[in-house]
Tab-separated table of C-alpha atoms in Angstrom:
chain	number	residue	atom	x	y	z
A	16	UNK	CA	-0.005	-0.003	-0.003
A	17	UNK	CA	1.146	3.515	-0.624
A	18	UNK	CA	0.337	7.043	0.378
A	19	UNK	CA	-2.792	8.611	-1.043
A	20	UNK	CA	-2.147	11.990	-2.663
A	21	UNK	CA	-3.545	14.804	-0.582
A	22	UNK	CA	-4.200	12.660	2.481
A	23	UNK	CA	-1.125	13.811	4.376
A	24	UNK	CA	2.205	12.195	5.188
A	25	UNK	CA	2.091	8.529	6.043
A	26	UNK	CA	-1.507	8.074	4.891
A	27	UNK	CA	-2.398	4.607	3.676
A	28	UNK	CA	-4.553	3.915	0.635
A	29	UNK	CA	-7.646	2.205	1.936
A	30	UNK	CA	-9.283	-0.815	0.357
A	31	UNK	CA	-12.055	1.562	-0.721
A	32	UNK	CA	-9.737	3.088	-3.326
A	33	UNK	CA	-10.034	0.456	-6.036
A	34	UNK	CA	-9.588	0.618	-9.766
A	35	UNK	CA	-12.593	0.711	-12.050
A	36	UNK	CA	-13.146	-2.835	-13.345
A	37	UNK	CA	-14.350	-3.564	-16.877
A	38	UNK	CA	-16.706	-6.367	-17.828
A	39	UNK	CA	-16.853	-8.498	-20.951
A	40	UNK	CA	-18.273	-7.868	-24.411
A	41	UNK	CA	-21.602	-9.536	-25.161
A	42	UNK	CA	-21.861	-13.046	-26.543
A	43	UNK	CA	-24.731	-12.314	-28.881
A	44	UNK	CA	-25.519	-13.291	-32.465
A	45	UNK	CA	-27.908	-11.245	-34.639
A	46	UNK	CA	-30.446	-14.096	-34.621
A	47	UNK	CA	-30.558	-14.368	-30.801
A	48	UNK	CA	-34.074	-14.580	-29.406
A	49	UNK	CA	-33.148	-14.937	-25.711
A	50	UNK	CA	-30.622	-12.977	-23.651
A	51	UNK	CA	-29.463	-13.711	-20.118
A	52	UNK	CA	-28.163	-10.571	-18.430
A	53	UNK	CA	-26.038	-10.915	-15.327
A	54	UNK	CA	-24.856	-8.040	-13.178
A	55	UNK	CA	-21.045	-8.041	-13.510
A	56	UNK	CA	-18.415	-10.811	-13.708
A	57	UNK	CA	-17.169	-12.167	-10.405
A	58	UNK	CA	-13.504	-12.352	-9.459
A	59	UNK	CA	-13.059	-15.886	-10.851
A	60	UNK	CA	-14.648	-14.845	-14.144
A	61	UNK	CA	-12.505	-11.717	-14.433
A	62	UNK	CA	-9.370	-13.734	-13.682
A	63	UNK	CA	-10.211	-16.367	-16.307
A	64	UNK	CA	-11.770	-14.023	-18.868
A	65	UNK	CA	-14.926	-16.183	-18.972
A	66	UNK	CA	-18.560	-15.647	-18.124
A	67	UNK	CA	-19.655	-17.609	-15.039
A	68	UNK	CA	-16.245	-19.175	-14.365
A	69	UNK	CA	-16.670	-19.837	-10.635
A	70	UNK	CA	-16.942	-23.630	-10.291
A	71	UNK	CA	-19.947	-23.346	-7.941
A	72	UNK	CA	-21.862	-20.907	-10.154
A	73	UNK	CA	-24.806	-22.849	-11.578
A	74	UNK	CA	-25.256	-20.774	-14.750
A	75	UNK	CA	-23.950	-23.396	-17.193
A	76	UNK	CA	-25.866	-26.226	-15.489
A	77	UNK	CA	-29.066	-24.163	-15.583
A	78	UNK	CA	-28.582	-23.194	-19.211
A	79	UNK	CA	-27.812	-26.789	-20.175
A	80	UNK	CA	-30.977	-28.021	-18.440
A	81	UNK	CA	-33.100	-25.322	-20.109
A	82	UNK	CA	-31.680	-26.083	-23.553
A	83	UNK	CA	-31.697	-29.857	-23.059
A	84	UNK	CA	-27.939	-30.016	-23.589
A	85	UNK	CA	-26.553	-32.664	-21.283
A	86	UNK	CA	-23.310	-31.797	-19.480
A	87	UNK	CA	-23.020	-28.305	-20.993
A	88	UNK	CA	-21.232	-27.221	-17.814
A	89	UNK	CA	-18.515	-29.841	-18.438
A	90	UNK	CA	-17.697	-28.707	-21.980
A	91	UNK	CA	-14.759	-26.408	-22.737
A	92	UNK	CA	-15.724	-22.738	-22.420
A	93	UNK	CA	-15.557	-21.963	-26.161
A	94	UNK	CA	-17.858	-24.919	-26.876
A	95	UNK	CA	-20.350	-23.677	-24.265
A	96	UNK	CA	-20.460	-20.339	-26.044
A	97	UNK	CA	-21.005	-22.048	-29.405
A	98	UNK	CA	-23.882	-24.073	-27.948
A	99	UNK	CA	-25.522	-20.911	-26.569
A	100	UNK	CA	-25.184	-19.127	-29.898
A	101	UNK	CA	-26.465	-22.175	-31.809
A	102	UNK	CA	-29.559	-22.109	-29.572
A	103	UNK	CA	-29.955	-18.358	-30.185
A	104	UNK	CA	-29.132	-17.461	-26.588
A	105	UNK	CA	-27.021	-14.419	-25.753
A	106	UNK	CA	-25.016	-13.705	-22.604
A	107	UNK	CA	-24.054	-10.277	-21.307
A	108	UNK	CA	-23.999	-8.147	-18.156
A	109	UNK	CA	-25.929	-5.018	-17.269
A	110	UNK	CA	-22.904	-3.306	-15.720
A	111	UNK	CA	-20.089	-2.273	-18.072
A	112	UNK	CA	-17.661	-0.985	-15.447
A	113	UNK	CA	-17.696	-0.651	-11.672
A	114	UNK	CA	-15.659	-0.741	-8.515
A	115	UNK	CA	-16.073	-3.752	-6.291
A	116	UNK	CA	-14.185	-5.643	-3.630
A	117	UNK	CA	-14.873	-9.363	-3.952
A	118	UNK	CA	-17.621	-10.816	-6.100
A	119	UNK	CA	-20.852	-9.829	-4.348
A	120	UNK	CA	-23.291	-7.514	-6.126
A	121	UNK	CA	-23.829	-5.695	-2.836
A	122	UNK	CA	-20.231	-4.445	-3.062
A	123	UNK	CA	-20.677	-2.861	-6.514
A	124	UNK	CA	-20.089	0.911	-6.556
A	125	UNK	CA	-19.560	3.494	-9.291
A	126	UNK	CA	-21.470	1.271	-11.729
A	127	UNK	CA	-21.706	2.353	-15.340
A	128	UNK	CA	-24.463	0.514	-17.178
A	129	UNK	CA	-24.034	-0.893	-20.682
A	130	UNK	CA	-26.060	0.867	-23.415
A	131	UNK	CA	-28.473	-2.040	-23.452
A	132	UNK	CA	-31.489	-0.793	-25.409
A	133	UNK	CA	-29.523	0.866	-28.209
A	134	UNK	CA	-27.064	-2.012	-28.541
A	135	UNK	CA	-29.753	-4.701	-28.573
A	136	UNK	CA	-31.899	-2.869	-31.106
A	137	UNK	CA	-28.953	-2.641	-33.505
A	138	UNK	CA	-27.198	-5.954	-32.906
A	139	UNK	CA	-29.996	-8.367	-31.933
A	140	UNK	CA	-33.114	-7.325	-33.869
A	141	UNK	CA	-34.852	-10.695	-33.284
A	142	UNK	CA	-34.426	-10.588	-29.520
A	143	UNK	CA	-37.714	-11.216	-27.694
A	144	UNK	CA	-36.981	-12.317	-24.131
A	145	UNK	CA	-34.492	-11.154	-21.520
A	146	UNK	CA	-33.766	-12.963	-18.280
A	147	UNK	CA	-32.105	-11.080	-15.439
A	148	UNK	CA	-29.752	-13.349	-13.503
A	149	UNK	CA	-30.083	-11.948	-9.999
A	150	UNK	CA	-31.343	-8.864	-8.210
A	151	UNK	CA	-28.851	-6.205	-9.301
A	152	UNK	CA	-29.230	-7.005	-12.987
A	153	UNK	CA	-33.029	-6.813	-12.568
A	154	UNK	CA	-32.815	-3.527	-10.664
A	155	UNK	CA	-30.626	-1.875	-13.298
A	156	UNK	CA	-32.154	-3.417	-16.418
A	157	UNK	CA	-35.829	-4.334	-16.051
A	158	UNK	CA	-36.753	-1.082	-17.833
A	159	UNK	CA	-36.026	-2.981	-21.062
A	160	UNK	CA	-39.659	-4.110	-20.843
A	161	UNK	CA	-40.463	-0.568	-22.008
A	162	UNK	CA	-38.765	-1.435	-25.321
A	163	UNK	CA	-41.072	-4.361	-26.026
A	164	UNK	CA	-38.987	-7.196	-24.592
A	165	UNK	CA	-40.528	-9.824	-22.342
A	166	UNK	CA	-38.479	-9.687	-19.149
A	167	UNK	CA	-37.959	-12.392	-16.532
A	168	UNK	CA	-36.488	-12.025	-13.072
A	169	UNK	CA	-34.396	-15.137	-12.472
A	170	UNK	CA	-33.007	-16.605	-9.285
A	171	UNK	CA	-29.302	-15.878	-9.263
A	172	UNK	CA	-27.027	-18.668	-10.462
A	173	UNK	CA	-24.377	-17.392	-8.031
A	174	UNK	CA	-23.154	-19.600	-5.208
A	175	UNK	CA	-24.154	-16.704	-2.908
A	176	UNK	CA	-27.818	-17.563	-3.677
A	177	UNK	CA	-27.599	-20.804	-1.707
A	178	UNK	CA	-31.084	-20.310	-0.245
A	179	UNK	CA	-32.485	-21.784	-3.493
A	180	UNK	CA	-31.823	-25.345	-4.587
A	181	UNK	CA	-30.801	-26.059	-8.164
A	182	UNK	CA	-34.338	-27.358	-8.832
A	183	UNK	CA	-35.908	-24.170	-7.453
A	184	UNK	CA	-33.658	-22.035	-9.640
A	185	UNK	CA	-34.419	-24.174	-12.673
A	186	UNK	CA	-38.151	-23.722	-12.075
A	187	UNK	CA	-37.637	-19.949	-12.366
A	188	UNK	CA	-35.351	-20.220	-15.399
A	189	UNK	CA	-37.427	-22.569	-17.591
A	190	UNK	CA	-40.142	-20.041	-18.591
A	191	UNK	CA	-37.499	-17.806	-20.198
A	192	UNK	CA	-36.737	-20.600	-22.667
A	193	UNK	CA	-40.218	-22.150	-22.976
A	194	UNK	CA	-41.510	-20.258	-26.013
A	195	UNK	CA	-38.438	-19.597	-28.117
A	196	UNK	CA	-39.195	-19.032	-31.792
């Protein structure tokens, strides 16, 4: 740790002074009909450069069950992305940049939201349904219903959402994928 400019001699930079973190670009093909929006990548995801990289995050298991793709979560990452695209499912996050210590959404500060409506209109014209993976993504993005999308609030796939079993989460996730065109 070093001195913080303007804080006086011997001052220590606190943990609150963190760099602005940047998320990932969308995984989204022009023919996508479903989009799952998370909040912001966790530490494991940022370190690996992969969406939902934490081994206890249930995203890939949930997506595999919804798409009827057995063992999707066990496939190499690039293959998982290809499967999602082949099934016309996009993956992105509501938050473009933020400050955060750890991986919890509750620790997100200085959040800058992605230009969701404009980007989706231009790059995913067939998009119909958007699922919000967790509370923060819902809070910051549910206004997309105003643009004609059907929106779904999903139980978080995060290991922090341990109050829901996998089966309970899956019950909330299935309707997002039930009527894909």
